[in-house]
Coordinates of C-alpha atoms and ligand atoms in Angstrom, one line a residue:
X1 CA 2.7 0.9 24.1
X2 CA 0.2 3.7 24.4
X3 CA -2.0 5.7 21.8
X4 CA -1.2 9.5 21.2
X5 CA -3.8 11.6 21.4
X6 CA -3.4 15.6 21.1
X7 CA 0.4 14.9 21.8
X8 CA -0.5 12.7 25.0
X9 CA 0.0 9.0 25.6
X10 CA -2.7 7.5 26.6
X11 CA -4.2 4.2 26.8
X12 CA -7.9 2.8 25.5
X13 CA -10.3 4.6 27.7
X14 CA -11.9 1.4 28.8
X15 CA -8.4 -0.1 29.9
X16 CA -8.2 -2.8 27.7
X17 CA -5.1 -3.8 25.6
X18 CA -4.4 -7.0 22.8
X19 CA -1.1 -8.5 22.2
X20 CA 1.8 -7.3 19.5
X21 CA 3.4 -10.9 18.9
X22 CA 6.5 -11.3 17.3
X23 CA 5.4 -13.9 14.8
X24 CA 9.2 -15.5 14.4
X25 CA 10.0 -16.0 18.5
X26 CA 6.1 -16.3 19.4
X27 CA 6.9 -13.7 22.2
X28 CA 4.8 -11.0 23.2
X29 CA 6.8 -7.5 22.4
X30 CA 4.3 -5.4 23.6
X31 CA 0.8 -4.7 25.1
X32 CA -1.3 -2.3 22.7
X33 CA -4.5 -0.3 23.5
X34 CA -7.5 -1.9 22.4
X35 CA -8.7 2.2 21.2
X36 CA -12.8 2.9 22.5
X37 CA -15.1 5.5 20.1
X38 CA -14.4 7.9 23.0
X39 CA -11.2 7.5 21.8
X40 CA -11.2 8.3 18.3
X41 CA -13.8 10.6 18.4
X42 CA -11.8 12.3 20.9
X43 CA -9.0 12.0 18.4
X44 CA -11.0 13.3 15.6
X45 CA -12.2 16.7 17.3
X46 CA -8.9 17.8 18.8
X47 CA -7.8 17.3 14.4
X48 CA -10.7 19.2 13.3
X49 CA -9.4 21.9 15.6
X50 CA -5.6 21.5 15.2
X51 CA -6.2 21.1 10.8
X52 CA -7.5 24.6 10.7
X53 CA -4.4 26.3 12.2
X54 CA -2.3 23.8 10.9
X55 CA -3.8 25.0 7.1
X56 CA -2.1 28.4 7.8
X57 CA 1.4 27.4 8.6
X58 CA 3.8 28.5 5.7
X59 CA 4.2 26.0 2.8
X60 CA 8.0 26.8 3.4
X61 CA 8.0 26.0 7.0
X62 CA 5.4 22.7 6.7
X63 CA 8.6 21.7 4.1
X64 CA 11.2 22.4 6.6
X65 CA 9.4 20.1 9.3
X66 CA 9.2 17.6 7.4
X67 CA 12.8 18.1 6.6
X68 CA 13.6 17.8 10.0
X69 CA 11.5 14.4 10.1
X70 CA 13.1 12.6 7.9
X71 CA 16.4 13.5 9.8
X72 CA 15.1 12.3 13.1
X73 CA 13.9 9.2 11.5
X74 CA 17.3 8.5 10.0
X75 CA 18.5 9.0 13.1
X76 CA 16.7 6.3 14.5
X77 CA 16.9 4.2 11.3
X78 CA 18.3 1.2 13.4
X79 CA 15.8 1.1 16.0
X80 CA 12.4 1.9 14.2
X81 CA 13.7 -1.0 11.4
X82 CA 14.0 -3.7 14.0
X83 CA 10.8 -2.8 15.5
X84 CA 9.5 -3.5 12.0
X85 CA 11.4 -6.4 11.5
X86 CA 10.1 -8.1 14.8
X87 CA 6.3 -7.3 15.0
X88 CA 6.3 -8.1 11.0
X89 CA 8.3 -11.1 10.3
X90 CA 9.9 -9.2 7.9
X91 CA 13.9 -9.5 7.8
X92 CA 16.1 -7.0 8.8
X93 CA 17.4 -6.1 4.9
X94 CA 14.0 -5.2 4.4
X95 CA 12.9 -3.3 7.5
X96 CA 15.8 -1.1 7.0
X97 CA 14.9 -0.6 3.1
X98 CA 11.3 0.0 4.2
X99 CA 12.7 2.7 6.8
X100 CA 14.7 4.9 4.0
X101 CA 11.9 4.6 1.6
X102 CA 9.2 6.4 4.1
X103 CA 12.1 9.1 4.5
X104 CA 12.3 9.1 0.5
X105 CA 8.6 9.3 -0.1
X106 CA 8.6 12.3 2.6
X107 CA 11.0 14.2 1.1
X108 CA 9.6 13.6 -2.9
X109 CA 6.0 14.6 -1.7
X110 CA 7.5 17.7 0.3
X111 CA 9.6 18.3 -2.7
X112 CA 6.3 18.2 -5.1
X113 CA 4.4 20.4 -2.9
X114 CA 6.7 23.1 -3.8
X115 CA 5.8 23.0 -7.2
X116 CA 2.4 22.0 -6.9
X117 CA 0.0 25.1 -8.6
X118 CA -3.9 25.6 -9.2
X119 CA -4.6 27.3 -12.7
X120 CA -5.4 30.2 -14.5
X121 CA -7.9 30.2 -17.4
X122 CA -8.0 31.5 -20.4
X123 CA -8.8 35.5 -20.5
X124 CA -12.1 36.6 -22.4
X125 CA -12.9 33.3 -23.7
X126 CA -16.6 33.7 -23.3
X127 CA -18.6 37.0 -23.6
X128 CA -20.4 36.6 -20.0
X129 CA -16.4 36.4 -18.5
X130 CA -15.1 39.2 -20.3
X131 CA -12.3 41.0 -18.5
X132 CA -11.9 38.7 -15.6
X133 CA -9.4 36.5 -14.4
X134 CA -10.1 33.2 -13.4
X135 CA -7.7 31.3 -11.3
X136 CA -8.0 28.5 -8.7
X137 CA -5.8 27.4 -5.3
X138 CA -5.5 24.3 -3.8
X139 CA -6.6 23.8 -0.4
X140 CA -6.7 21.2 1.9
X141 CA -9.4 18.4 2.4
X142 CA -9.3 18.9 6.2
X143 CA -9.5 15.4 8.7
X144 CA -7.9 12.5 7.3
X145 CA -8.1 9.1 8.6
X146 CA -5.1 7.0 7.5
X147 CA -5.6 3.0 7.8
X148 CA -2.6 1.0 6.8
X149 CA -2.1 -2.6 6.6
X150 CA 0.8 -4.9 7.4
X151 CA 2.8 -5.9 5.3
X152 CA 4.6 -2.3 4.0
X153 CA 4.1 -0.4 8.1
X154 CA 6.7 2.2 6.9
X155 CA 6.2 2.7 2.9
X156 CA 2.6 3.2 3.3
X157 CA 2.1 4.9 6.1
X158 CA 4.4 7.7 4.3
X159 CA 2.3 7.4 1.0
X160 CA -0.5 8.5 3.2
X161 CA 0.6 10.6 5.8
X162 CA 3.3 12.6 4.0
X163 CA 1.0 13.9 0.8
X164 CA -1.8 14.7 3.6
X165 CA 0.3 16.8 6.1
X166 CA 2.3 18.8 3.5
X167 CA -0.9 20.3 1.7
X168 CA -2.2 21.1 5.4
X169 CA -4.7 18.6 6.6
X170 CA -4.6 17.1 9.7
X171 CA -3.9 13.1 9.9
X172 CA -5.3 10.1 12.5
X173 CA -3.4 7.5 11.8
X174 CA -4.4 3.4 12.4
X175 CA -1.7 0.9 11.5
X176 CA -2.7 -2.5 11.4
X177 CA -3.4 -4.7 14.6
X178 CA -0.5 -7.2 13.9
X179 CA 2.2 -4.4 13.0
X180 CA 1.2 -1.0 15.5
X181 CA 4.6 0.0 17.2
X182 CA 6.7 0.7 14.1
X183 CA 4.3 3.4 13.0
X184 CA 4.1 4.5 16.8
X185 CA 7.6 5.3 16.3
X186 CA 7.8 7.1 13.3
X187 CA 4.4 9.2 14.7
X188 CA 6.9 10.1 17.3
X189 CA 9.5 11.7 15.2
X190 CA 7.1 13.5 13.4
X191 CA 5.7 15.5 17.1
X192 CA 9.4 15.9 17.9
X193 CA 9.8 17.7 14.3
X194 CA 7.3 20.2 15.3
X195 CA 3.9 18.7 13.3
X196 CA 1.3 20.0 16.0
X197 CA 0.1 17.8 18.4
X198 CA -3.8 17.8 16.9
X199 CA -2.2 17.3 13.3
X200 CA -0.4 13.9 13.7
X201 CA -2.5 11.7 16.4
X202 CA -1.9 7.7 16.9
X203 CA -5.1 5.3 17.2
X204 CA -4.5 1.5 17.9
X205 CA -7.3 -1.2 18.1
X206 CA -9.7 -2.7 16.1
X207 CA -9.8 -2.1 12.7
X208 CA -13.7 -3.2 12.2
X209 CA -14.8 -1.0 15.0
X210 CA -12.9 1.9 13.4
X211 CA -14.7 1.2 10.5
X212 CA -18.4 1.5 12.2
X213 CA -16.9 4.7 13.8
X214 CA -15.8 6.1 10.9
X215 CA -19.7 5.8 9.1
X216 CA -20.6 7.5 12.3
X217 CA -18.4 10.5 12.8
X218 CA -18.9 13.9 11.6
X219 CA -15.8 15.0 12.4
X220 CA -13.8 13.3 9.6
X221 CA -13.4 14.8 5.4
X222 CA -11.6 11.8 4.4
X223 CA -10.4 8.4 4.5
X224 CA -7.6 7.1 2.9
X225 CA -7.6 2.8 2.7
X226 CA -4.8 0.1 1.9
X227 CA -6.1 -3.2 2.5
X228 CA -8.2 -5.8 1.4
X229 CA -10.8 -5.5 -1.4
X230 CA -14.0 -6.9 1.3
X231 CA -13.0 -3.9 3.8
X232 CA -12.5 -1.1 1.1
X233 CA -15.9 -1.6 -0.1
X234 CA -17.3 -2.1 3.3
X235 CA -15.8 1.6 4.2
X236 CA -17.0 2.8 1.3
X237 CA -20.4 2.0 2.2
X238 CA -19.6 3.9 5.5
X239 CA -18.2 6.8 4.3
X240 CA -21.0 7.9 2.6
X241 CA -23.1 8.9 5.4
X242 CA -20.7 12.0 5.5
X243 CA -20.2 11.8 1.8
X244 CA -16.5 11.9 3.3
X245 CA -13.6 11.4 0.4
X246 CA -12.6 8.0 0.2
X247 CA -8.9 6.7 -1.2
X248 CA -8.7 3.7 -2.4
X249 CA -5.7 1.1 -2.4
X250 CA -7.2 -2.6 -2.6
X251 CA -6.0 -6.3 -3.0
X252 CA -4.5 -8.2 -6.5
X253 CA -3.8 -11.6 -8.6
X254 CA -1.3 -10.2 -10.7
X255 CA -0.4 -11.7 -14.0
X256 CA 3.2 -12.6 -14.4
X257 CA 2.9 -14.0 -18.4
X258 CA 6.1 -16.0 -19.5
X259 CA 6.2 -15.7 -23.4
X260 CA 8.6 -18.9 -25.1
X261 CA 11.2 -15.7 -26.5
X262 CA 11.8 -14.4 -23.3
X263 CA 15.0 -14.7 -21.6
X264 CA 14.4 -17.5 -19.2
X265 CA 17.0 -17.3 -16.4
X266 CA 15.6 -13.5 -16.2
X267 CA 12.0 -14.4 -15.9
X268 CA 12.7 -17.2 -13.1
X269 CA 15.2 -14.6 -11.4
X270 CA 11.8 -12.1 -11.7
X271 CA 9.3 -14.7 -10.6
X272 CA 10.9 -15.4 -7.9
X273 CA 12.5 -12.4 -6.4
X274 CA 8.3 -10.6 -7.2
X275 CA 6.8 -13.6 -5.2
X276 CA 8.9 -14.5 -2.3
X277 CA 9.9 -10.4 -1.7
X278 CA 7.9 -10.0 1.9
X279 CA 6.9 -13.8 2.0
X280 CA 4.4 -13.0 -0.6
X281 CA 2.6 -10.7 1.0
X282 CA 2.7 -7.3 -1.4
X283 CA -0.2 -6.2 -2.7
X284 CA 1.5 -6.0 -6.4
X285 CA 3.1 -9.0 -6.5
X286 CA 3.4 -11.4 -9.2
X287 CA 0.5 -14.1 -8.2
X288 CA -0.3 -15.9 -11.4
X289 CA 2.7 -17.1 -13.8
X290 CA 0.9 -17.9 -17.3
X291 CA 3.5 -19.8 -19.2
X292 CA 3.6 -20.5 -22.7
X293 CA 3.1 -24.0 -22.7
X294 CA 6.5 -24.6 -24.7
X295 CA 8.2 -23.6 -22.0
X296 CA 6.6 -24.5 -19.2
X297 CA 8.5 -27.8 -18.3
X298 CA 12.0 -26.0 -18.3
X299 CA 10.4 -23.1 -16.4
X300 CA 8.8 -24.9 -13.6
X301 CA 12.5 -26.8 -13.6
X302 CA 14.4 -23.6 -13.2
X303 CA 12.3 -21.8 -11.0
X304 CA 12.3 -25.2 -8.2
X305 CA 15.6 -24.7 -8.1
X306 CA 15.9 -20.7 -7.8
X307 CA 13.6 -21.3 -4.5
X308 CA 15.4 -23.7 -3.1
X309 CA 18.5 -21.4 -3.4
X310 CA 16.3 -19.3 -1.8
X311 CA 17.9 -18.3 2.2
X312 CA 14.5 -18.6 4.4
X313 CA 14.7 -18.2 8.1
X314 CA 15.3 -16.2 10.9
X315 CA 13.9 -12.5 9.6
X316 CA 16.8 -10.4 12.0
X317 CA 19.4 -12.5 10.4
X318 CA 21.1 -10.5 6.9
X319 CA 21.4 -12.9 5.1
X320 CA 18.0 -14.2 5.0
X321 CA 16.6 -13.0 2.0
X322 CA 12.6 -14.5 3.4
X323 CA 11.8 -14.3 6.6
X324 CA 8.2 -15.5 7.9
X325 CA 4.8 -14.4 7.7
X326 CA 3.3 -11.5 9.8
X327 CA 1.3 -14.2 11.9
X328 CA 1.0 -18.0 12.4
X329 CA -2.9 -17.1 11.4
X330 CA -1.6 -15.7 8.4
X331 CA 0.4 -18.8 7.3
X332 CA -2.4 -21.2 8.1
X333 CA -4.7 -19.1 6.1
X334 CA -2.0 -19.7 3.0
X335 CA -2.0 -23.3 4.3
X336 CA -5.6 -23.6 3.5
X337 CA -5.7 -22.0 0.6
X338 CA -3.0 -24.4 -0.8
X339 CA -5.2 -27.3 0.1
X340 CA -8.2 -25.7 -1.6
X341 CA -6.5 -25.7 -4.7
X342 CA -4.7 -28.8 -4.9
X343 CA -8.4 -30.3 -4.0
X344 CA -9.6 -28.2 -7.1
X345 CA -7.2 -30.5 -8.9
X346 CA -4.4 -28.4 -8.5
X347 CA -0.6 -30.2 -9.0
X348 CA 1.5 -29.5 -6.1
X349 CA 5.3 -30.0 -7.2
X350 CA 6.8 -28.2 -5.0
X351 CA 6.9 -27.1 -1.2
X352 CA 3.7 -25.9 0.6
X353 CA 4.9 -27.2 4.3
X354 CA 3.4 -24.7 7.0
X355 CA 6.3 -24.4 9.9
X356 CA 4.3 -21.7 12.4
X357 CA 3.9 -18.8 10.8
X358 CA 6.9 -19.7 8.1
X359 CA 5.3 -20.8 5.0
X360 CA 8.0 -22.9 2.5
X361 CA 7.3 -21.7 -1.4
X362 CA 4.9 -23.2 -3.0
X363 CA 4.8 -24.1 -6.7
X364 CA 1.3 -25.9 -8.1
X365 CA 0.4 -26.6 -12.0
X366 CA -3.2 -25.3 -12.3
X367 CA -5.7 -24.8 -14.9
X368 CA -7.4 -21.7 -15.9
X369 CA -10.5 -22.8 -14.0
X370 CA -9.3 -23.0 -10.6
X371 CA -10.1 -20.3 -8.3
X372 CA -6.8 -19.1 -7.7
X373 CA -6.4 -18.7 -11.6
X374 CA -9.2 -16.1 -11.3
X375 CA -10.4 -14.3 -8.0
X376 CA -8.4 -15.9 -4.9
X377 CA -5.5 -13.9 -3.8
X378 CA -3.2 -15.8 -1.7
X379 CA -1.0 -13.7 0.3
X380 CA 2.1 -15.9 0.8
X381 CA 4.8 -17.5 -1.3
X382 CA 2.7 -19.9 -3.8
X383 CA 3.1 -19.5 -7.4
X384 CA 0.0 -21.1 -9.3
X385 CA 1.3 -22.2 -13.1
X386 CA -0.8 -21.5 -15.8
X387 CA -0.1 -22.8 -19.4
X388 CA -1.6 -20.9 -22.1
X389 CA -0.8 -21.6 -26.1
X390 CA -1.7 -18.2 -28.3
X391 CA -1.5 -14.4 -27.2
X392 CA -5.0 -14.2 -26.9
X393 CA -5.1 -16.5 -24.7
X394 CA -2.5 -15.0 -22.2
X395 CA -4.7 -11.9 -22.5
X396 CA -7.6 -13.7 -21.8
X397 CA -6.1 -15.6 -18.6
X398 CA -4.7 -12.0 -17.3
X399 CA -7.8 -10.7 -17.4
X400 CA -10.1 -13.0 -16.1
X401 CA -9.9 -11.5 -12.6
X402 CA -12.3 -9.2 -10.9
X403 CA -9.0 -7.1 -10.0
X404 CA -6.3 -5.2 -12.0
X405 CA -3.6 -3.7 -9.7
X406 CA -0.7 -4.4 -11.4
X407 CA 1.2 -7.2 -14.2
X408 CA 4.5 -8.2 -16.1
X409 CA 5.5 -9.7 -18.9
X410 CA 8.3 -11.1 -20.3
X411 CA 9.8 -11.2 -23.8
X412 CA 12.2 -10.4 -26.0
X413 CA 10.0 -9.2 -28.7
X414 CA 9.1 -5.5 -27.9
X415 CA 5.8 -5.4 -30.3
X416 CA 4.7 -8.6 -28.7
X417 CA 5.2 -7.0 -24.9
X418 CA 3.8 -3.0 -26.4
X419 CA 0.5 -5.4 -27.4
X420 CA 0.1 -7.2 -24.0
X421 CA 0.6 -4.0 -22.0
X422 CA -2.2 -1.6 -23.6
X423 CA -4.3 -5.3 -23.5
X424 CA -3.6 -6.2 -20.1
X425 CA -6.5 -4.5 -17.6
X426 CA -4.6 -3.4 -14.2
X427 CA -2.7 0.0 -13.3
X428 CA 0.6 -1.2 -14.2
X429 CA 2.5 -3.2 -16.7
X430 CA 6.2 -4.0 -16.4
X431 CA 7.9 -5.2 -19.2
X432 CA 10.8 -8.1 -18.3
X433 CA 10.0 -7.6 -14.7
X434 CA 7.1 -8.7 -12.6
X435 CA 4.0 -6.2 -11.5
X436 CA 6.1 -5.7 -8.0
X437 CA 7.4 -2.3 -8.4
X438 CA 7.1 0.8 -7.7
X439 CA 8.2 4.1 -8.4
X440 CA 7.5 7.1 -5.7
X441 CA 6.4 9.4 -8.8
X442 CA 4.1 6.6 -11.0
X443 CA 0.4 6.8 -10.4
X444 CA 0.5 3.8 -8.1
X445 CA -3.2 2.4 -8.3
X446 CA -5.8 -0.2 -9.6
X447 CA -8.4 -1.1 -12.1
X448 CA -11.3 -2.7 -11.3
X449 CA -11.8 -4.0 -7.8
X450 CA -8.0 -3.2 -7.2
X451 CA -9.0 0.4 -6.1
X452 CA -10.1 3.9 -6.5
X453 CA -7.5 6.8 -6.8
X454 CA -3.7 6.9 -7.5
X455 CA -0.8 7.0 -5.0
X456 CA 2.5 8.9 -6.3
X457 CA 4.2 12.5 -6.4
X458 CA 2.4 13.3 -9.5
X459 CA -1.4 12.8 -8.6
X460 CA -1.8 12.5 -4.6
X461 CA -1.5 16.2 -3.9
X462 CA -4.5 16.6 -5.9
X463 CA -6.5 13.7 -4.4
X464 CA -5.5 14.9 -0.7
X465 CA -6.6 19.1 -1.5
X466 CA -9.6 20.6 -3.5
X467 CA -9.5 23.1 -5.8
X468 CA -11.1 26.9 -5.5
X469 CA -11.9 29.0 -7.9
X470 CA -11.5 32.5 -7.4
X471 CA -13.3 35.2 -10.6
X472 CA -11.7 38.0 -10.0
X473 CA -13.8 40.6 -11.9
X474 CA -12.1 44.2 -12.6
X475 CA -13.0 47.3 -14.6
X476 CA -10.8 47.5 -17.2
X477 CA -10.9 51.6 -17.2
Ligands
NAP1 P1 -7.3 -5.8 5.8 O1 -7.8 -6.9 6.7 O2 -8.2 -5.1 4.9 O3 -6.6 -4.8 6.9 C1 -6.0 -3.6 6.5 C2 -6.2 -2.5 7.5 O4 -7.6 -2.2 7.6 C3 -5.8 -2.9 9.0 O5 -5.3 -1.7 9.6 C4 -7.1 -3.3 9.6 O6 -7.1 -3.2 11.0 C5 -8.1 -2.4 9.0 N1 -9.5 -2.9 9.0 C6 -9.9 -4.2 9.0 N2 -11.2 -4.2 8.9 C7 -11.7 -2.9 8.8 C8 -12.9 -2.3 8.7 N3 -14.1 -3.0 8.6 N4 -13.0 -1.0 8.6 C9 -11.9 -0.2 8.6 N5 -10.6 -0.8 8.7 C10 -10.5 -2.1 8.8 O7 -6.1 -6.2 4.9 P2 -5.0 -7.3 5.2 O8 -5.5 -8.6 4.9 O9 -4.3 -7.0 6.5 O10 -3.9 -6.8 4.0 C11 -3.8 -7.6 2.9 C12 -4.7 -7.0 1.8 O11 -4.3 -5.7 1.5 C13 -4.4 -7.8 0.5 O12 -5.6 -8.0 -0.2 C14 -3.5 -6.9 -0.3 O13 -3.5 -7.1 -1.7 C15 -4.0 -5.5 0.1 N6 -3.0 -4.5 -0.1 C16 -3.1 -3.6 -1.1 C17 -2.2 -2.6 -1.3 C18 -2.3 -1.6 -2.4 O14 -1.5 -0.6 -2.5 N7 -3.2 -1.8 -3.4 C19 -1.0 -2.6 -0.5 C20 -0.9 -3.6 0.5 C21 -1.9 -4.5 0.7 P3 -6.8 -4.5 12.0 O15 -5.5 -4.9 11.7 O16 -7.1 -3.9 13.3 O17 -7.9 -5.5 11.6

């Protein structure tokens, strides 16, 4: 494959290319450009250039391309999904559900564009204002650079590039090493919609180098991040050099807390279904199952055999509901981290066997001291049980975490779950469902170390523009 700069494909400048494995086969799919400076700076001046013209294009029309994207993409639903599907490990269900939500997500932020206002302020409020009116427009930020990771190629590239394009900025894009040609394709049906060429360019290679580059440029307003907590805070560093906007969306150990009313078969059906969706490997999923201790026997019982009900395998076939990891560096990484905790005294019951990059559910009995009871995010298929006895201490397990993205909980008394959520320190609470979810229109977005800014309809048009304020001063005669 081949980067696209200013509407051409081209390859690194220096030659060089890495592998795209497909982690399920092993095979190589594809060679990718291993992208130079040259390259993104050359990227990043041709947007500065394209942004500006690009920021006078018609709301109406900008909504009408992206129209036409989304039909394009649907189009080639079948294709871009299995692209996903083999550079990802993720199966085929997935990859296709993955492809209609970037079209949804398009469509709701083009939709909430149309609707999307600056203010006016109140008339004579203040003696010095008298007679004028004050109102404000929203205009856009200018370069963005959108790094995605992994795990959700299609879903977060649109929560990124969609908000960003409608409002009129201009967008490099830089998918993840292990996942690149998916989001190649979808950068393709946006230039064949009719974004401009400088508006919507295609960067592969190294994210750590983009990183450096990025605390160097001038030519970049903004950076929008999904990824780990280490690399967010390490662009942030960067990106104040230009004092260039930074978005947020970081790593999680989300509670999942298991109250002794709740409806048991729906809290294993929950906990599983949050942990296993992706092989583990969301951002929002449930990572740490506090049980009440009543329960906890029964629970562990019932959840063993809802995963090994489970259909793991080959990611292209349907019926697999879990398919591998994105890499066999990924899964030895989960390995490792299984190992850690046992050795922390950790009770492995079930599973933990490492087959390549497949991963077999994990289930371990923990106490509230271990690492992985706190700080360690594992990103793969392990659920770490914690007992608890009182409310409090639920509460107290939840929130003994540097992060807060997101957290469920589960009972069938509604004062007991309205008390945990405004308690419970993360972005989102779910009650009788586990922290994965999302809605396109929630502010999508963490406490703590779990991020800066909101993703979602109903704040990222403000995040991605800035607000002017125009006086206009008349004489009222
Ligand atoms: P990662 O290592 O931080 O990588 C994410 C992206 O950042 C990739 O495109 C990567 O490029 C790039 N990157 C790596 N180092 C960089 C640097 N120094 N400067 C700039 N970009 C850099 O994250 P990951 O391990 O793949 O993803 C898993 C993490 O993301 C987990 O912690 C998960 O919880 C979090 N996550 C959060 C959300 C959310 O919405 N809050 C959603 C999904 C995932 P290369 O691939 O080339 O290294």
């Amino acid at each position: 494959m081949q980067m696209i700069i200013n509407g051409e494909y081209v390859d690194a400048s220096n030659g060089k290319v890495f592998d795209n494995v497909n982690p399920y086969t092993g095979q190589v799919i594809c060679t990718v450009p291993s992208g130079t400076r040259e390259d993104f700076e050359r990227a990043a001046v041709v947007a500065k250039k394209a942004q500006k013209e690009w920021a006078e294009v018609p709301l109406y029309k900008r909504v009408d391309i992206i129209r036409k994207f989304t039909s394009i993409v649907r189009e080639n639903l079948e294709d871009i999904a299995r692209t996903v599907c083999e550079e990802g490990g993720k199966t085929i269900t997935d990859a296709r559900g993955e492809v209609e939500c970037l079209c949804m997500v398009f469509e709701s932020f083009a939709e909430a564009a149309r609707h999307f206002c600056g203010n006016t302020y109140p008339l004579n409020a203040e003696a010095r204002t008298q007679g004028d009116i004050i109102f404000t427009v929203r205009e856009p930020l200018g370069v963005f650079v959108a790094i995605t990771p992994f795990n959700f190629p299609m879903e977060l590239y649109a929560h990124k590039v969609a908000p960003a394009i409608v409002t009129g900025n201009a967008v490099i894009i830089k998918a993840a090493s292990d996942t690149p040609l998916g989001a190649l394709k979808v950068t393709e049906c946006l230039l064949k919609a009719g974004v401009p060429a400088g508006v919507a360019q295609y960067v592969t290679g190294s994210g750590r180098e983009v990183g450096a580059w990025l605390a160097q440029t001038k030519n970049v307003d903004a950076v929008t991040f999904t990824g780990s907590t280490a690399v967010g805070m390490e662009l942030m560093r960067g990106a104040a050099n230009n004092l260039e906007h930074v978005f947020l969306e970081l790593g999680g150990n989300d509670p999942h807390v298991f109250f002794d009313d709740c409806d048991l078969d729906l809290a294993v059906a929950e906990a599983v279904g949050g942990r296993c969706y992706n092989a583990g490997q969301t951002c929002c999923a449930n990572k740490r199952f506090i049980v009440q201790n009543t329960i906890k026997d029964e629970f562990v019982r019932k959840l063993i055999d809802a995963i090994k009900a489970y259909r793991i395998g080959d990611p292209s076939d349907p019926q697999t509901q879990m398919g591998c990891l994105v890499s066999e560096k990924a899964a030895a990484e989960v390995e490792k981290l299984i190992e850690k905790t046992v050795q922390q005294g950790g009770e492995l019951v079930y599973g933990g066997k490492r087959d390549g990059a497949f991963i077999e559910p994990a289930v371990i009995l923990v106490s509230k001291d271990a690492d992985v009871a706190k700080d360690m995010e594992i990103f793969g298929p392990v659920f770490p049980i914690i007992g608890f006895d009182t409310f409090d201490e639920a509460v107290q397990i939840a929130n003994q975490t540097s992060y807060g993205l997101a957290s469920g909980v589960m009972t069938n008394d509604i004062n007991k779950a309205m008390k945990f959520a405004m308690k419970v320190q993360a972005g989102t609470c779910v009650i009788n469902g586990s922290g994965n979810y999302r809605s396109v229109h929630q502010p999508f977005g963490g406490y703590k170390h779990s991020g800066i800014g909101r993703e979602g309809t109903t704040h990222t048009l403000s995040e991605v523009t800035q607000e002017k304020t125009v006086a206009m001063r008349y004489t009222q005669k």
